[in-house]
């Protein structure tokens, strides 16, 4: 094979790759346009309420987050209270250690 034949072969290969690449680009472009059309149709169907739905979701997420924060605060308070009670129990038991239970 001559060098000219190799160049010709590589050139044909590049052209084939370029055609495949162009076909893929065209396919992706059609898909993007189809999605844009669907989004537009949904916006028309919802009467522009799509933004209201998004805002409602954001508000709901804030409420849920705030609710979890309040629940976590309550657990923290209960945990501190349990720690205090456990400390008191330990103090009382420590005071009883070594005492004769029949002494009273």
XYZ file of N, CA and C in Angstrom:
312
model
N 0.834 -1.187 0.000
C 0.000 0.000 0.000
C 0.872 1.241 0.000
N 0.453 2.192 -0.749
C 1.218 3.428 -0.845
C 0.727 4.398 0.206
N 1.522 5.432 0.424
C 1.154 6.457 1.400
C -0.121 7.168 0.979
N -0.299 7.362 -0.319
C -1.508 8.034 -0.813
C -2.741 7.208 -0.478
N -2.636 5.888 -0.578
C -3.770 5.015 -0.272
C -4.129 5.110 1.204
N -3.096 5.153 2.074
C -3.341 5.300 3.512
C -4.053 6.610 3.811
N -3.608 7.692 3.172
C -4.248 8.988 3.398
C -5.710 8.953 2.967
N -5.951 8.323 1.837
C -7.308 8.226 1.316
C -8.171 7.422 2.292
N -7.607 6.315 2.803
C -8.343 5.460 3.737
C -8.673 6.228 5.013
N -7.729 6.974 5.574
C -7.965 7.766 6.783
C -8.991 8.861 6.532
N -8.928 9.463 5.348
C -9.881 10.511 5.009
C -11.300 9.977 4.968
N -11.483 8.798 4.381
C -12.814 8.189 4.332
C -13.302 7.866 5.736
N -12.392 7.420 6.582
C -12.738 7.083 7.966
C -13.206 8.342 8.711
N -12.508 9.440 8.510
C -12.892 10.708 9.155
C -14.257 11.170 8.675
N -14.502 11.047 7.385
C -15.788 11.456 6.826
C -16.896 10.617 7.453
N -16.660 9.312 7.607
C -17.656 8.434 8.218
C -17.906 8.855 9.660
N -16.822 9.137 10.392
C -16.975 9.589 11.776
C -17.737 10.903 11.835
N -17.417 11.828 10.918
C -18.109 13.119 10.889
C -19.597 12.935 10.618
N -19.938 11.997 9.712
C -21.350 11.732 9.422
C -22.061 11.182 10.653
N -21.404 10.243 11.359
C -21.999 9.672 12.574
C -22.162 10.756 13.634
N -21.137 11.573 13.796
C -21.205 12.660 14.763
C -22.338 13.602 14.411
N -22.478 13.949 13.142
C -23.541 14.868 12.722
C -24.918 14.239 12.949
N -25.050 12.944 12.708
C -26.317 12.251 12.937
C -26.662 12.286 14.432
N -25.645 12.045 15.290
C -25.873 12.086 16.737
C -26.266 13.494 17.188
N -25.610 14.509 16.653
C -25.939 15.896 16.995
C -27.362 16.217 16.576
N -27.734 15.802 15.369
C -29.100 16.041 14.886
C -30.120 15.344 15.778
N -29.817 14.124 16.187
C -30.728 13.359 17.045
C -30.894 14.044 18.399
N -29.782 14.472 18.988
C -29.839 15.169 20.278
C -30.590 16.493 20.156
N -30.387 17.194 19.056
C -31.092 18.457 18.826
C -32.590 18.221 18.768
N -33.008 17.166 18.054
C -34.448 16.849 17.978
C -35.002 16.513 19.358
N -34.223 15.776 20.151
C -34.673 15.429 21.508
C -34.844 16.679 22.364
N -33.874 17.575 22.319
C -33.947 18.812 23.096
C -35.167 19.624 22.680
N -35.383 19.730 21.389
C -36.544 20.479 20.904
C -37.843 19.827 21.359
N -37.898 18.486 21.366
C -39.103 17.779 21.814
C -39.363 18.032 23.291
N -38.312 18.030 24.094
C -38.464 18.306 25.533
C -38.921 19.744 25.741
N -38.331 20.676 25.015
C -38.757 22.074 25.129
C -40.230 22.227 24.758
N -40.671 21.513 23.714
C -42.082 21.563 23.318
C -42.978 21.017 24.425
N -42.555 19.909 25.047
C -43.353 19.331 26.139
C -43.430 20.277 27.324
N -42.324 20.914 27.660
C -42.315 21.872 28.776
C -43.259 23.023 28.471
N -43.199 23.538 27.253
C -44.097 24.620 26.853
C -45.551 24.189 26.962
N -45.856 22.974 26.507
C -47.225 22.458 26.566
C -47.688 22.323 28.011
N -46.807 21.850 28.877
C -47.173 21.724 30.293
C -47.435 23.088 30.918
N -46.632 24.067 30.559
C -46.845 25.413 31.091
C -48.184 25.970 30.635
N -48.540 25.699 29.388
C -49.830 26.162 28.874
C -50.963 25.438 29.595
N -50.820 24.121 29.781
C -51.853 23.324 30.443
C -52.076 23.766 31.886
N -51.008 24.097 32.580
C -51.135 24.488 33.985
C -51.522 25.950 34.121
N -51.655 26.640 33.009
C -52.057 28.042 33.057
C -51.031 28.926 33.747
N -49.792 28.563 33.662
C -48.748 29.375 34.281
C -48.635 29.151 35.781
N -49.333 28.150 36.307
C -49.295 27.872 37.746
C -48.081 27.060 38.152
N -47.239 26.755 37.203
C -46.046 25.961 37.485
C -45.180 26.646 38.547
N -45.019 27.945 38.431
C -44.215 28.694 39.411
C -44.857 28.622 40.783
N -46.192 28.668 40.829
C -46.894 28.578 42.109
C -46.667 27.213 42.758
N -46.642 26.172 41.943
C -46.387 24.832 42.474
C -44.981 24.754 43.052
N -44.021 25.308 42.349
C -42.629 25.310 42.819
C -42.527 26.082 44.138
N -43.178 27.238 44.214
C -43.152 28.029 45.449
C -43.812 27.264 46.591
N -44.911 26.564 46.284
C -45.580 25.755 47.301
C -44.688 24.650 47.819
N -43.963 24.014 46.911
C -43.028 22.966 47.324
C -41.939 23.535 48.232
N -41.433 24.690 47.882
C -40.381 25.315 48.697
C -40.916 25.640 50.088
N -42.143 26.163 50.153
C -42.742 26.480 51.450
C -42.934 25.213 52.277
N -43.385 24.155 51.641
C -43.587 22.882 52.333
C -42.261 22.342 52.857
N -41.225 22.447 52.061
C -39.900 21.989 52.507
C -39.431 22.785 53.721
N -39.671 24.108 53.707
C -39.288 24.923 54.863
C -40.050 24.495 56.107
N -41.362 24.234 55.958
C -42.164 23.801 57.104
C -41.661 22.478 57.663
N -41.350 21.540 56.784
C -40.857 20.245 57.229
C -39.514 20.409 57.936
N -38.638 21.221 57.364
C -37.323 21.458 57.975
C -37.481 22.087 59.354
N -38.388 23.075 59.466
C -38.631 23.720 60.755
C -39.231 22.736 61.756
N -40.127 21.871 61.275
C -40.718 20.852 62.147
C -39.660 19.908 62.693
N -38.743 19.477 61.837
C -37.663 18.613 62.305
C -36.783 19.341 63.313
N -36.547 20.622 63.096
C -35.728 21.397 64.032
C -36.402 21.442 65.402
N -37.734 21.660 65.426
C -38.451 21.693 66.718
C -38.409 20.338 67.410
N -38.572 19.262 66.633
C -38.512 17.913 67.219
C -37.117 17.659 67.785
N -36.093 18.054 67.056
C -34.715 17.870 67.542
C -34.473 18.655 68.820
N -35.035 19.872 68.913
C -34.891 20.672 70.138
C -35.542 19.955 71.309
N -36.715 19.375 71.093
C -37.400 18.642 72.171
C -36.578 17.447 72.615
N -35.993 16.727 71.672
C -35.147 15.595 72.035
C -33.933 16.055 72.842
N -33.356 17.184 72.470
C -32.212 17.711 73.220
C -32.603 18.030 74.654
N -33.788 18.635 74.845
C -34.266 18.964 76.195
C -34.485 17.683 76.995
N -35.140 16.698 76.387
C -35.381 15.423 77.080
C -34.071 14.710 77.419
N -33.108 14.777 76.523
C -31.816 14.148 76.778
C -31.117 14.797 77.967
N -31.168 16.124 78.031
C -30.554 16.838 79.163
C -31.263 16.477 80.472
N -32.585 16.371 80.422
C -33.361 16.026 81.612
C -33.013 14.603 82.080
N -32.892 13.690 81.148
C -32.509 12.319 81.501
C -31.116 12.276 82.122
N -30.191 13.061 81.570
C -28.833 13.118 82.121
C -28.856 13.611 83.566
N -29.674 14.644 83.847
C -29.784 15.172 85.222
C -30.364 14.118 86.156
N -31.407 13.426 85.707
C -32.032 12.406 86.548
C -31.079 11.242 86.810
N -30.331 10.842 85.800
C -29.362 9.769 85.990
C -28.289 10.190 86.992
N -27.862 11.444 86.917
C -26.864 11.950 87.867
C -27.426 11.931 89.289
N -28.694 12.316 89.446
C -29.319 12.289 90.773
C -29.426 10.861 91.306
N -29.785 9.922 90.450
C -29.884 8.519 90.862
C -28.522 8.016 91.319
N -27.479 8.367 90.575
C -26.124 7.933 90.940
C -25.726 8.530 92.286
N -26.058 9.807 92.519
C -25.743 10.441 93.805
C -26.467 9.737 94.947
N -27.743 9.445 94.768
C -28.518 8.784 95.818
C -27.995 7.371 96.093
N -27.689 6.633 95.025
C -27.147 5.292 95.217
C -25.773 5.338 95.880
N -24.970 6.331 95.504
C -23.639 6.474 96.115
C -23.754 6.774 97.601
N -24.761 7.565 97.964
C -24.954 7.899 99.380
C -25.388 6.668 100.179
N -26.088 5.740 99.536
C -26.566 4.544 100.229
C -25.504 3.453 100.351
N -24.466 3.518 99.540
C -23.431 2.481 99.551
C -22.744 2.500 100.918
N -22.635 1.340 101.505
C -21.945 1.198 102.788
C -22.839 1.428 103.986
N -24.064 1.848 103.817
C -24.969 2.027 104.945
C -25.671 0.712 105.235
N -25.953 0.483 106.487
C -26.671 -0.722 106.889
C -28.158 -0.502 106.667
N -28.806 -1.310 105.804
C -30.210 -1.097 105.511
C -31.107 -1.319 106.728
N -30.642 -2.055 107.733
C -31.425 -2.329 108.934
C -31.186 -1.296 110.026
N -30.359 -0.286 109.782
C -29.999 0.686 110.799
C -31.172 1.606 111.159
N -32.109 1.802 110.350
C -33.226 2.713 110.655
C -34.202 2.064 111.515
